[in-house]
mmCIF file of C-alpha atoms in Angstrom:
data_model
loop_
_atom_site.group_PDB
_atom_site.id
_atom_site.type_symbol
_atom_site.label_atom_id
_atom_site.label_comp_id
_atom_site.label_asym_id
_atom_site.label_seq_id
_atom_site.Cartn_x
_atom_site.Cartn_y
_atom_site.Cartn_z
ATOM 1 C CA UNK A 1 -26.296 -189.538 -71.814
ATOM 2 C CA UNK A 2 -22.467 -190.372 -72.373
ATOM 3 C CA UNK A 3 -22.276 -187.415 -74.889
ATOM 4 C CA UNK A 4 -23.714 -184.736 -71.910
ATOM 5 C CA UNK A 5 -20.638 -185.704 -69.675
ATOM 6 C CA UNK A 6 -17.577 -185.662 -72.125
ATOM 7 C CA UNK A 7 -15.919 -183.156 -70.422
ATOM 8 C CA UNK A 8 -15.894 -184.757 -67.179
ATOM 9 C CA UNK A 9 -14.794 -187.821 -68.269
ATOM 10 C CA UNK A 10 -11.824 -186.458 -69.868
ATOM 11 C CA UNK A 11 -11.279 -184.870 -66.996
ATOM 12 C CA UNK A 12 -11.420 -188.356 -64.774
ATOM 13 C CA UNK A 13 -9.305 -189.724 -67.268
ATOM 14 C CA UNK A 14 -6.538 -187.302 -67.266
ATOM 15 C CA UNK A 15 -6.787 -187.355 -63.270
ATOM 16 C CA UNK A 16 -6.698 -190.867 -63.785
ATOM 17 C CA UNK A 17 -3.376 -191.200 -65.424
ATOM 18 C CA UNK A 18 -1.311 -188.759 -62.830
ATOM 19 C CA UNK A 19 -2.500 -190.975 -60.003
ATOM 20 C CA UNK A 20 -1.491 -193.712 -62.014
ATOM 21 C CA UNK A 21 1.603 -192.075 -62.225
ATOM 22 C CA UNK A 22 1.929 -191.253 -58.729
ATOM 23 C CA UNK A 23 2.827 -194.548 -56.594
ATOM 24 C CA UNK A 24 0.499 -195.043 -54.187
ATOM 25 C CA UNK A 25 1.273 -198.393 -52.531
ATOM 26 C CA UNK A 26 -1.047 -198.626 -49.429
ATOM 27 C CA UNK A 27 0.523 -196.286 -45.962
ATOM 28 C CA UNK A 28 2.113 -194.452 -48.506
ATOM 29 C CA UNK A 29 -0.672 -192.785 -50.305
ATOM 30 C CA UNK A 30 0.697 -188.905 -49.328
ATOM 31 C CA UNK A 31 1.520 -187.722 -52.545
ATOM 32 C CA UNK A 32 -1.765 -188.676 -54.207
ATOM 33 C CA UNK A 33 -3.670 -187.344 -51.653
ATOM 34 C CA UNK A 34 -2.084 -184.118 -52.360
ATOM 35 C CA UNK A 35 -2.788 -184.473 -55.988
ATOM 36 C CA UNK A 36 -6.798 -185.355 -55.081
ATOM 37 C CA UNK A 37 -7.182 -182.449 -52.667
ATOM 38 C CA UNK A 38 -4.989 -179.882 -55.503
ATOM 39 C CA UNK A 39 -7.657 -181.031 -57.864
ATOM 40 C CA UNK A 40 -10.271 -180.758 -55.666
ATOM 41 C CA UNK A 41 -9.257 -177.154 -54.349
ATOM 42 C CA UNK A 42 -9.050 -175.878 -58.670
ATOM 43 C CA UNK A 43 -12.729 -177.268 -58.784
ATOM 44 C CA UNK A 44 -13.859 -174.309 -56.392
ATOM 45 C CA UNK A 45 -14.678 -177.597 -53.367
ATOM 46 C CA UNK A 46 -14.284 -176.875 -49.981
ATOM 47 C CA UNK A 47 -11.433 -179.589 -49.065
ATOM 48 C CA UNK A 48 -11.193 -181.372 -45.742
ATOM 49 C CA UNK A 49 -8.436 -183.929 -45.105
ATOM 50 C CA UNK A 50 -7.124 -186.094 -42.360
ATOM 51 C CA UNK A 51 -4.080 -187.707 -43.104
ATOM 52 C CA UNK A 52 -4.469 -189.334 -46.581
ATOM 53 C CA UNK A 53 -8.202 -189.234 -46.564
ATOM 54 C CA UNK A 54 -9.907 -186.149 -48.626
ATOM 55 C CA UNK A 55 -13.019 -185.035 -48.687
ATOM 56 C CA UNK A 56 -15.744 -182.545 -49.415
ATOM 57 C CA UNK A 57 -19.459 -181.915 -48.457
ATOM 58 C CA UNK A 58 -22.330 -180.733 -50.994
ATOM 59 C CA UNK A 59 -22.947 -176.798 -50.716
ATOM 60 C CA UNK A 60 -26.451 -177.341 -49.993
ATOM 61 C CA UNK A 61 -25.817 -179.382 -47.155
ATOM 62 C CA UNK A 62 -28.771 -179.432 -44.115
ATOM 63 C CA UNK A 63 -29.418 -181.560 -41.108
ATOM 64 C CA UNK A 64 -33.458 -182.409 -42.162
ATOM 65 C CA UNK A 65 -31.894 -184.217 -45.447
ATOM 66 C CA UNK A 66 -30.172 -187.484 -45.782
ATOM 67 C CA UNK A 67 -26.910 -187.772 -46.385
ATOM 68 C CA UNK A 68 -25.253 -189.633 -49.115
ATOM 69 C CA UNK A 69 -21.158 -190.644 -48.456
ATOM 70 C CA UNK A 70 -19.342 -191.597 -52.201
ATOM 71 C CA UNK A 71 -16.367 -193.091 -51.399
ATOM 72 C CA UNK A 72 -13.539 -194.592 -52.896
ATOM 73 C CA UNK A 73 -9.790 -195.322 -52.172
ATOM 74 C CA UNK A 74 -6.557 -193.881 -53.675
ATOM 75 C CA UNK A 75 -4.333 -196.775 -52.208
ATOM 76 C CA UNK A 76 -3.107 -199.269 -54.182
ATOM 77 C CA UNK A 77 -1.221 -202.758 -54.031
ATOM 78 C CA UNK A 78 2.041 -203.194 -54.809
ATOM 79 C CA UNK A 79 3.051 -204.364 -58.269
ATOM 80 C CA UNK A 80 3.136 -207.975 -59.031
ATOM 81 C CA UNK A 81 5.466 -210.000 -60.841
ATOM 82 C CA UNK A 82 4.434 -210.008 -64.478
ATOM 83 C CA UNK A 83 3.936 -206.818 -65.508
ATOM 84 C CA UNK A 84 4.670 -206.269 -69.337
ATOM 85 C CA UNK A 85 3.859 -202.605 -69.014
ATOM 86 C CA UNK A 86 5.055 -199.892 -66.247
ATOM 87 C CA UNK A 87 3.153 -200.385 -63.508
ATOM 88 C CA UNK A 88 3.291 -196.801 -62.642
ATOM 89 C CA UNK A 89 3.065 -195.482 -66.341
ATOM 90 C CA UNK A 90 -0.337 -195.006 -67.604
ATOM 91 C CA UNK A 91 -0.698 -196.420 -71.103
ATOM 92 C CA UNK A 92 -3.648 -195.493 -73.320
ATOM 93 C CA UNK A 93 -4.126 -198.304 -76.127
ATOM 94 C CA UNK A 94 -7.238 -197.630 -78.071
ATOM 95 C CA UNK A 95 -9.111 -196.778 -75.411
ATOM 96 C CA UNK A 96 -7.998 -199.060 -72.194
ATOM 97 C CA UNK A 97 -6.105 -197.486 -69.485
ATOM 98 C CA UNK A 98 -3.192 -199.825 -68.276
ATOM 99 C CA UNK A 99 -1.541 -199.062 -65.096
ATOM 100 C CA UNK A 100 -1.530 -199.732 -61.192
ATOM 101 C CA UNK A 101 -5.031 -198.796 -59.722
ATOM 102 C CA UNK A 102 -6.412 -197.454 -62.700
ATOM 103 C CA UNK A 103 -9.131 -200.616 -62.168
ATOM 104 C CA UNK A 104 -9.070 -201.314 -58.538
ATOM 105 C CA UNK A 105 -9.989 -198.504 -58.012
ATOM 106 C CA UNK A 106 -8.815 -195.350 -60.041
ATOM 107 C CA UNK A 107 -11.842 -195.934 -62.499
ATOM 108 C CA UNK A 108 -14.604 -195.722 -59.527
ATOM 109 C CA UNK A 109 -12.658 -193.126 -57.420
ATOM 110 C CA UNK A 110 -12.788 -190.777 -60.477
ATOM 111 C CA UNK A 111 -16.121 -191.320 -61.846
ATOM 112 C CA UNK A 112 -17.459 -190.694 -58.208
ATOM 113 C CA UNK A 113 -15.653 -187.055 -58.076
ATOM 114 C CA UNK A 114 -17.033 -186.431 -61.225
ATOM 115 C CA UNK A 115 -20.310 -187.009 -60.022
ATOM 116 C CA UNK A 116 -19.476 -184.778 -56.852
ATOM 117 C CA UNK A 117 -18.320 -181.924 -59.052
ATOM 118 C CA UNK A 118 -21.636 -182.345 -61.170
ATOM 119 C CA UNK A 119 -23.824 -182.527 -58.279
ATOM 120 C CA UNK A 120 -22.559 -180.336 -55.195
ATOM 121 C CA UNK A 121 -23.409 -177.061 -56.002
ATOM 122 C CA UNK A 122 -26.806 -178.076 -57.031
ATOM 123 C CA UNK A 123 -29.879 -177.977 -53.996
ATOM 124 C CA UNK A 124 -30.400 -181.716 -54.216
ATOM 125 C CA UNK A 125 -32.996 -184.082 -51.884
ATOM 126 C CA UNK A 126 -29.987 -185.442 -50.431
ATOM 127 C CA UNK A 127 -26.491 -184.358 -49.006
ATOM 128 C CA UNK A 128 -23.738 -185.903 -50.717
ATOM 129 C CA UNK A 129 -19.810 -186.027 -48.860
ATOM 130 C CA UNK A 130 -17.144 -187.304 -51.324
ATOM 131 C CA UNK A 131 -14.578 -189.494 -49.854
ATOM 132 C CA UNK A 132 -11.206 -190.170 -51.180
ATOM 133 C CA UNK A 133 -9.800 -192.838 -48.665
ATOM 134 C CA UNK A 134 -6.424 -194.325 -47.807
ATOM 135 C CA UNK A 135 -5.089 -197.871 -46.516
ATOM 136 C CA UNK A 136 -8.198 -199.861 -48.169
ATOM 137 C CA UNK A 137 -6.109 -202.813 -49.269
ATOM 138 C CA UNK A 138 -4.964 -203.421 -45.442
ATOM 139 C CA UNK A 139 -7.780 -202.751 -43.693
ATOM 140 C CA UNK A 140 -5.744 -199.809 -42.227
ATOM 141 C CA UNK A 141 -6.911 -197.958 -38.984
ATOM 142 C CA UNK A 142 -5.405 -194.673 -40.553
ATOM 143 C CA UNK A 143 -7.863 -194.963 -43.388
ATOM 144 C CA UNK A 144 -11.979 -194.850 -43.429
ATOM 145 C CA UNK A 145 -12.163 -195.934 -40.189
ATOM 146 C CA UNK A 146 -10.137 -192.757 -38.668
ATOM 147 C CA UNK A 147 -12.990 -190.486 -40.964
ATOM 148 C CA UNK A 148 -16.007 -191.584 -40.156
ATOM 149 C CA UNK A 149 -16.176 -190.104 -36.809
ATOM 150 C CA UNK A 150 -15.817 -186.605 -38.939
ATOM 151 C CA UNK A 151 -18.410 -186.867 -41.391
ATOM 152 C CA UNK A 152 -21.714 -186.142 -40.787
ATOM 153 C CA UNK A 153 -23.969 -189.058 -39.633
ATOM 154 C CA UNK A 154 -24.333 -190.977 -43.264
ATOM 155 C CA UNK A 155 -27.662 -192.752 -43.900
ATOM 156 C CA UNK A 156 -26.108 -194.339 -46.835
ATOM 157 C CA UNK A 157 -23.175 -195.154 -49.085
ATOM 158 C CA UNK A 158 -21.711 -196.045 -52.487
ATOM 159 C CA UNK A 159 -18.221 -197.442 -52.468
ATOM 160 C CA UNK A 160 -17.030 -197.261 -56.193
ATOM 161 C CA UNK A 161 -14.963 -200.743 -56.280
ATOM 162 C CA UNK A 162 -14.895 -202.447 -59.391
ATOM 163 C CA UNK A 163 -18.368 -204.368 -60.011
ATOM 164 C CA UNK A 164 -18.714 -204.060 -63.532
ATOM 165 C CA UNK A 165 -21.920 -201.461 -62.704
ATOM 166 C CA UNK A 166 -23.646 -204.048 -61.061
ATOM 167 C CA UNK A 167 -24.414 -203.342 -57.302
ATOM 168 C CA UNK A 168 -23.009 -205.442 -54.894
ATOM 169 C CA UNK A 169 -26.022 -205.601 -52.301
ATOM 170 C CA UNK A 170 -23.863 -207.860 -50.135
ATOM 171 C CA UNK A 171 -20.520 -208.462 -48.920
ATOM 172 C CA UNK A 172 -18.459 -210.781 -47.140
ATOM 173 C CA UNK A 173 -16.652 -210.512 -44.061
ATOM 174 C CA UNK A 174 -13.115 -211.492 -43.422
ATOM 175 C CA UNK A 175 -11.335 -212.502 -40.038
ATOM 176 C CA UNK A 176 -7.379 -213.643 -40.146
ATOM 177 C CA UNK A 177 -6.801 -216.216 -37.545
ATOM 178 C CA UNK A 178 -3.112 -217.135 -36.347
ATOM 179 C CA UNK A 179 -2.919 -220.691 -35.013
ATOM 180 C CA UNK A 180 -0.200 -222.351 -33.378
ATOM 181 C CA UNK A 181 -0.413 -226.104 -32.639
ATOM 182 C CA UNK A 182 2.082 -227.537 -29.449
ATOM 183 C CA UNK A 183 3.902 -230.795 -29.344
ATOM 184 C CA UNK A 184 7.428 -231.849 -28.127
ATOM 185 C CA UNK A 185 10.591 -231.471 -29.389
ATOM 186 C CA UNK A 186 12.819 -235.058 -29.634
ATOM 187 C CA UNK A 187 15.336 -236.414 -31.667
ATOM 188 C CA UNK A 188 13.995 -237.598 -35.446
ATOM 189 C CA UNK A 189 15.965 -240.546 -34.918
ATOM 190 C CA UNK A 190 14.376 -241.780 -31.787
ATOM 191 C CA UNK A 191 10.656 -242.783 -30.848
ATOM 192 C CA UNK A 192 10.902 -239.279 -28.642
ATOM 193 C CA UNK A 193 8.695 -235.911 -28.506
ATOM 194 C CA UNK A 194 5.669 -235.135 -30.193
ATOM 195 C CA UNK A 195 5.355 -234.000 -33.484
ATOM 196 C CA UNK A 196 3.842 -230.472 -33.726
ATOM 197 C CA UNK A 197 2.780 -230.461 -37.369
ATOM 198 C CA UNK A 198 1.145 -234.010 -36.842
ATOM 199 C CA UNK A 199 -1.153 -231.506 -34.603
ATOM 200 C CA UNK A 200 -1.366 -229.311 -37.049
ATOM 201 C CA UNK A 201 -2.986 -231.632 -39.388
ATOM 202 C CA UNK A 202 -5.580 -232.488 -37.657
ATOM 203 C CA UNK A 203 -6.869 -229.337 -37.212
ATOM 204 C CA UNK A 204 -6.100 -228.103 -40.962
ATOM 205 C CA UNK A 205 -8.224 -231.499 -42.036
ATOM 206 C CA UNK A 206 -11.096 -230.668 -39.630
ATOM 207 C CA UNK A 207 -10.875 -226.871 -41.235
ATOM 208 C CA UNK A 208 -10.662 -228.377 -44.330
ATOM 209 C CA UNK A 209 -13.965 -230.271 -44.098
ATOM 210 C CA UNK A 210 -16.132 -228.427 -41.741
ATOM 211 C CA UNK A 211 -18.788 -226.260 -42.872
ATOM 212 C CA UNK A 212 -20.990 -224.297 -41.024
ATOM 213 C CA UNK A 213 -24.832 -224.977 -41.740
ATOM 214 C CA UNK A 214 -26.312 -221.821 -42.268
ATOM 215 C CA UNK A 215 -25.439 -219.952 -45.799
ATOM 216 C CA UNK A 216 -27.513 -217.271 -47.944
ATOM 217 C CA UNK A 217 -28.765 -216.723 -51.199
ATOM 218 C CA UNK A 218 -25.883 -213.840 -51.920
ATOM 219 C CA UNK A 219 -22.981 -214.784 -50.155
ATOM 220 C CA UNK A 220 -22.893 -218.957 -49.725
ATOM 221 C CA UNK A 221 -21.117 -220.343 -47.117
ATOM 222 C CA UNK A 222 -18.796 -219.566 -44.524
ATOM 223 C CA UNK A 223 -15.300 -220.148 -46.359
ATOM 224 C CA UNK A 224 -12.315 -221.336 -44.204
ATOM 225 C CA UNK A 225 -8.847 -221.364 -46.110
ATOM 226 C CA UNK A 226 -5.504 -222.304 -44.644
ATOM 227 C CA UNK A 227 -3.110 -220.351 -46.476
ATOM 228 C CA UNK A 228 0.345 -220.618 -44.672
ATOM 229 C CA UNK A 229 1.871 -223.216 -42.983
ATOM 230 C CA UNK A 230 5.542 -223.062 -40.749
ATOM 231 C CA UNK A 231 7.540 -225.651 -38.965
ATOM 232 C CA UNK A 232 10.612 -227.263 -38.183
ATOM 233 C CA UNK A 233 14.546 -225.808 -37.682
ATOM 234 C CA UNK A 234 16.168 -228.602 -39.719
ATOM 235 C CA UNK A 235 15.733 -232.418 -40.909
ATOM 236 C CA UNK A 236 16.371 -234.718 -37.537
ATOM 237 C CA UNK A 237 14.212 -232.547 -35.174
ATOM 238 C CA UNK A 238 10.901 -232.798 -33.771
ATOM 239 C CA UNK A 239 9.186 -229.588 -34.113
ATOM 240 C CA UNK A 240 7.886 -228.782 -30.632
ATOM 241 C CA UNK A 241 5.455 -225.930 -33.107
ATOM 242 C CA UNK A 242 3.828 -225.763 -36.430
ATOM 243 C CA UNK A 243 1.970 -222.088 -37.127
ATOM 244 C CA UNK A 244 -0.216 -221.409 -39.934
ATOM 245 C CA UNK A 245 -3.205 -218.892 -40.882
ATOM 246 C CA UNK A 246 -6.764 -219.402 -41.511
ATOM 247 C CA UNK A 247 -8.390 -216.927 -43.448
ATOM 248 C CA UNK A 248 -11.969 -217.048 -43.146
ATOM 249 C CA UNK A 249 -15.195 -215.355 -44.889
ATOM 250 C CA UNK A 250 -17.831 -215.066 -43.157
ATOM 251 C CA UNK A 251 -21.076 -214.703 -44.294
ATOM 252 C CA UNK A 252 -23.740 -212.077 -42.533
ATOM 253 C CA UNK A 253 -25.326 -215.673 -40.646
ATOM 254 C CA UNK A 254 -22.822 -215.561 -38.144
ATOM 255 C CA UNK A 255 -20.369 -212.520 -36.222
ATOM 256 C CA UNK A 256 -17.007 -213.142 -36.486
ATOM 257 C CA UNK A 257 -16.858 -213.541 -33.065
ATOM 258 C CA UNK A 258 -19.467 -216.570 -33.138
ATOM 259 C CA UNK A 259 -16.803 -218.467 -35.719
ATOM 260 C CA UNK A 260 -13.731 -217.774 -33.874
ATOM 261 C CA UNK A 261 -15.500 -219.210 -30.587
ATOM 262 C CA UNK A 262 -16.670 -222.189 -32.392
ATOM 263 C CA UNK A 263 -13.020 -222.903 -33.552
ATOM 264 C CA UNK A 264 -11.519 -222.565 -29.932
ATOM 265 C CA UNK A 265 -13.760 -225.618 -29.209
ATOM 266 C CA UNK A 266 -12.981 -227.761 -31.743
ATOM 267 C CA UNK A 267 -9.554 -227.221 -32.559
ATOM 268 C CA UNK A 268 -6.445 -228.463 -30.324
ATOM 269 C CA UNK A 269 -4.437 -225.376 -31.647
ATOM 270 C CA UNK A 270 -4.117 -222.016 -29.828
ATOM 271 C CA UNK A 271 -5.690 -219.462 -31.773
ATOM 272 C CA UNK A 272 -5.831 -215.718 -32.291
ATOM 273 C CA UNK A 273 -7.487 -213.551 -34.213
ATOM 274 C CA UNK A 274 -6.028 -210.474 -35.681
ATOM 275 C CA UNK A 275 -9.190 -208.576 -35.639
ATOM 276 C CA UNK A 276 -13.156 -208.799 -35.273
ATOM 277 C CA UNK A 277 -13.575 -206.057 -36.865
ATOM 278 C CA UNK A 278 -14.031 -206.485 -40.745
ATOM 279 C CA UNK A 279 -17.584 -207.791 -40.832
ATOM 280 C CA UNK A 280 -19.871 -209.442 -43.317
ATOM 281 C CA UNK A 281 -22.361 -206.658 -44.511
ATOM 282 C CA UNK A 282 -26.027 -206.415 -46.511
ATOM 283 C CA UNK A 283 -28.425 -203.771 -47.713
ATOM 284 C CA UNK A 284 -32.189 -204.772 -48.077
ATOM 285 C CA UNK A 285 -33.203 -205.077 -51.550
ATOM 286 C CA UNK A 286 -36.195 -203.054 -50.497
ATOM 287 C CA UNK A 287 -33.509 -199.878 -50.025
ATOM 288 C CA UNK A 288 -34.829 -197.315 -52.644
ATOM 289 C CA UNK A 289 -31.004 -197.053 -54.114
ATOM 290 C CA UNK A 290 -31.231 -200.753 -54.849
ATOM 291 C CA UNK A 291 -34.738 -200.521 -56.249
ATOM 292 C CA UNK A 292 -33.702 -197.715 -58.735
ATOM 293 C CA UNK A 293 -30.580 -200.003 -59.890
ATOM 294 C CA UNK A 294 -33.269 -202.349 -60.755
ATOM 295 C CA UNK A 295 -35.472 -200.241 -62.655
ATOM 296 C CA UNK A 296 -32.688 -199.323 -64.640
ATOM 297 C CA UNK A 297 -32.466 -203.472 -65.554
ATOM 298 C CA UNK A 298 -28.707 -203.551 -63.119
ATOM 299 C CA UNK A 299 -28.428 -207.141 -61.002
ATOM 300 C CA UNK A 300 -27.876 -207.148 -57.391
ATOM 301 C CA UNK A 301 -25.340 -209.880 -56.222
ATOM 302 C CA UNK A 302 -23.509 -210.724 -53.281
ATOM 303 C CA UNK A 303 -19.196 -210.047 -53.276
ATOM 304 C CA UNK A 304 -16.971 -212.508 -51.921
ATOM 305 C CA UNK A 305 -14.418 -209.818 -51.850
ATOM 306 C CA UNK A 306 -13.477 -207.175 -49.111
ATOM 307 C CA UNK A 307 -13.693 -203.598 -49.142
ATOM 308 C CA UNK A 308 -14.349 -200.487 -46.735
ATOM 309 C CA UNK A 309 -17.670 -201.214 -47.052
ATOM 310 C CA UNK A 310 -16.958 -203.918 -43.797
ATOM 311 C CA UNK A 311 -16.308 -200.797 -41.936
ATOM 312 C CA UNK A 312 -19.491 -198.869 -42.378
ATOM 313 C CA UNK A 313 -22.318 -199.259 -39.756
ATOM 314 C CA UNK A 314 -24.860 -197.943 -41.783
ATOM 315 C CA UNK A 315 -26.521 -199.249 -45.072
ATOM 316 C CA UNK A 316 -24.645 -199.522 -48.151
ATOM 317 C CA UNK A 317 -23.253 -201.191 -51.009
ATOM 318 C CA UNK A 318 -20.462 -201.497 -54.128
ATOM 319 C CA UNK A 319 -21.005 -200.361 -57.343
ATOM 320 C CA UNK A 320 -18.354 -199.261 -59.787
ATOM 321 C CA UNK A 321 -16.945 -199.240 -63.310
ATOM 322 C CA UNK A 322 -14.297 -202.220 -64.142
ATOM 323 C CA UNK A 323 -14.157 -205.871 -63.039
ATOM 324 C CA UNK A 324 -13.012 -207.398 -59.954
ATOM 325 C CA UNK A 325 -11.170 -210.240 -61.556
ATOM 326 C CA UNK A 326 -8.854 -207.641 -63.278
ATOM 327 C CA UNK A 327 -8.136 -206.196 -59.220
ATOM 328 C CA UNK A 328 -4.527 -206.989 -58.208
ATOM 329 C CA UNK A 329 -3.493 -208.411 -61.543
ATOM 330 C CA UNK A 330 -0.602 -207.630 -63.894
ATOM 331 C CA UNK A 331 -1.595 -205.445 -66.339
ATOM 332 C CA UNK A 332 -4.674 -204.268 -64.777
ATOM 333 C CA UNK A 333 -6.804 -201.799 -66.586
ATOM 334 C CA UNK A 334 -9.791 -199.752 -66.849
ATOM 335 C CA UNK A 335 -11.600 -198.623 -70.270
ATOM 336 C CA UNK A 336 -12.195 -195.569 -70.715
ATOM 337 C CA UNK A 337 -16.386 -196.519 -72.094
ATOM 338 C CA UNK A 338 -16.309 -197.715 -68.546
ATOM 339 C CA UNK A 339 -15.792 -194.249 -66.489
ATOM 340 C CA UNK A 340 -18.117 -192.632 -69.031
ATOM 341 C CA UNK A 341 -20.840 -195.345 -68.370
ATOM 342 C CA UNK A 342 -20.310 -195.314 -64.747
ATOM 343 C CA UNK A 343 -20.680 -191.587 -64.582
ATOM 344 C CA UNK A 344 -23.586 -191.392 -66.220
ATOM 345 C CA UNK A 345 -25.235 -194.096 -64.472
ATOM 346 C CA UNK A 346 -24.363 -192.738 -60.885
ATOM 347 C CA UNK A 347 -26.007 -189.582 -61.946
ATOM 348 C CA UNK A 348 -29.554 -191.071 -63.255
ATOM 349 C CA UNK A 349 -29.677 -193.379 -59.949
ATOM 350 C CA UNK A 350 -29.016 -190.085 -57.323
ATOM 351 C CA UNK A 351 -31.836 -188.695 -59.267
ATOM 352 C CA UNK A 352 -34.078 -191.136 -58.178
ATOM 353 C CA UNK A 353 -33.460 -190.762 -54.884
#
């Protein structure tokens, strides 16, 4: 199978290294969107875009067949400390592909197009769009979310983040919740005020040990992590405040709404949420995708991890070439096996459908 699609995978992987080369740090994804859509346009595709997002729709394409969204994101990160290499120079070593997004998720945006240039023209069971999206890695209102609405209605989706070719039948939400906890200010000094981060504690300790009952096979528990903490203007005063976030995972159990209510009532902090909308997700294992993955011997698990996929109201899942623990690392990478693998694995599953 590899052998039958050396041409396109030289082709992802030469792609690959200009978008590696062409920064493309999250609301600032214009100039790889251009390169996408020139790409695209040489390919003979029919290129819609909206902002940052680009996209195309199979030739075949008809209302009485269901349609199949591919989707990825060009956005990126910024660098972290600890690079030895360029982030933003794509370095071929034997054949691993360092640089910025080639992994997370350069690798499974273009194995995906790949697939789309392999597939379009041909009169398929299905309709397949190809989405290359913007603003993934914040959740951004200018990405997926502002597309959707111009797509055709999509029965179903495969989001090409890095899961190692193992489909990700489940996901986990996320909800960011700023808290601030009240006291007094007084004099450090004096047995005066009321001590805001003594508040604070409190409800940090009862976050710390509360768990909500109900979990799943895939996805666990609900996870609550305090991961910033402010307070104080210098040494001898009370701090009349004390702020600090609560990121939380939900599982698909409860709405983010449901957990946010349940903290108002049992925490003494005021509390609000930056947004309901990212939402725990899962596709029946009965979905004929996901039965083809396991024909072909491929695991399903459940993803503690985010993606676009929170945004989609319709089944779905991840499934793409790299590794999730190499996402937002210094160094990151992507082999090149891995693209070849992925795109000849996409191909055999859509067959099945």
């Amino acid at each position: 199978m590899k052998m039958a699609y050396t041409d396109n995978t030289n082709e992802a992987v030469e792609l690959l290294k200009e978008l590696i080369a062409t920064p493309s740090v999250s609301r600032d994804e214009a100039k790889a969107a251009d390169l996408v859509e020139r790409y695209m346009t040489s390919k003979g595709l029919t290129v819609n875009r909206h902002g940052n997002n680009v996209w195309a729709i199979s030739r075949h394409f008809a209302q009485s067949k269901p349609t199949i969204l591919i989707n990825a994101h060009i956005d990126t990160v910024k660098p972290v400390a600890g690079w030895v290499r360029d982030p933003f120079t794509p370095t071929l070593e034997g054949e691993t592909l360092y640089g910025l997004g080639s992994n997370d998720c350069g690798g499974g945006l273009m194995a995906l197009l790949q697939v789309f240039i392999l597939l379009h023209d041909k009169d398929n069971a299905f309709n397949l769009v190809y989405l290359a999206s913007c603003e993934e890695e914040v959740s951004g209102k200018n990405g997926i979310e502002s597309v959707l609405p111009l797509l055709p209605a999509i029965d179903f989706a495969i989001v090409g983040e890095p899961t190692g070719m193992q489909p990700a039948i489940a996901e986990k939400g996320l909800m960011v919740i700023d808290a601030v906890a009240h006291g007094k200010a007084g004099h450090a000094a004096r047995n005066e005020g009321d001590n805001a981060i003594y508040h604070a504690i409190a409800d940090i300790k009862w976050l710390s040990e509360w768990q909500f009952p109900k979990q799943t096979d895939l996805l666990g528990p609900v996870k609550n992590t305090v991961t910033i903490v402010n307070a104080g203007t210098q040494h001898n005063v009370i701090p009349d405040q004390c702020t600090f976030t609560i990121d939380v995972r939900s599982n698909e159990c409860y709405s983010n709404e449901e957990i946010f209510e349940f903290f108002q009532q049992h925490l003494s902090s005021e509390l609000k949420a930056r947004s309901f909308r990212l939402s725990s997700s899962r596709i029946d294992e009965s979905h004929p995708f996901v039965q083809a993955c396991i024909r072909e011997g491929l695991t399903p698990f459940g993803s503690p991890t985010l993606s676009d996929q929170a945004l989609m109201r319709f089944p779905s899942l991840k499934l793409g070439p790299g590794n999730s623990s190499r996402s937002h690392t210094a160094d990151e990478y992507i082999k090149i096996s891995e693209i070849a693998d992925a795109i000849s694995l996409y191909i055999k599953l859509l067959q099945q459908m």
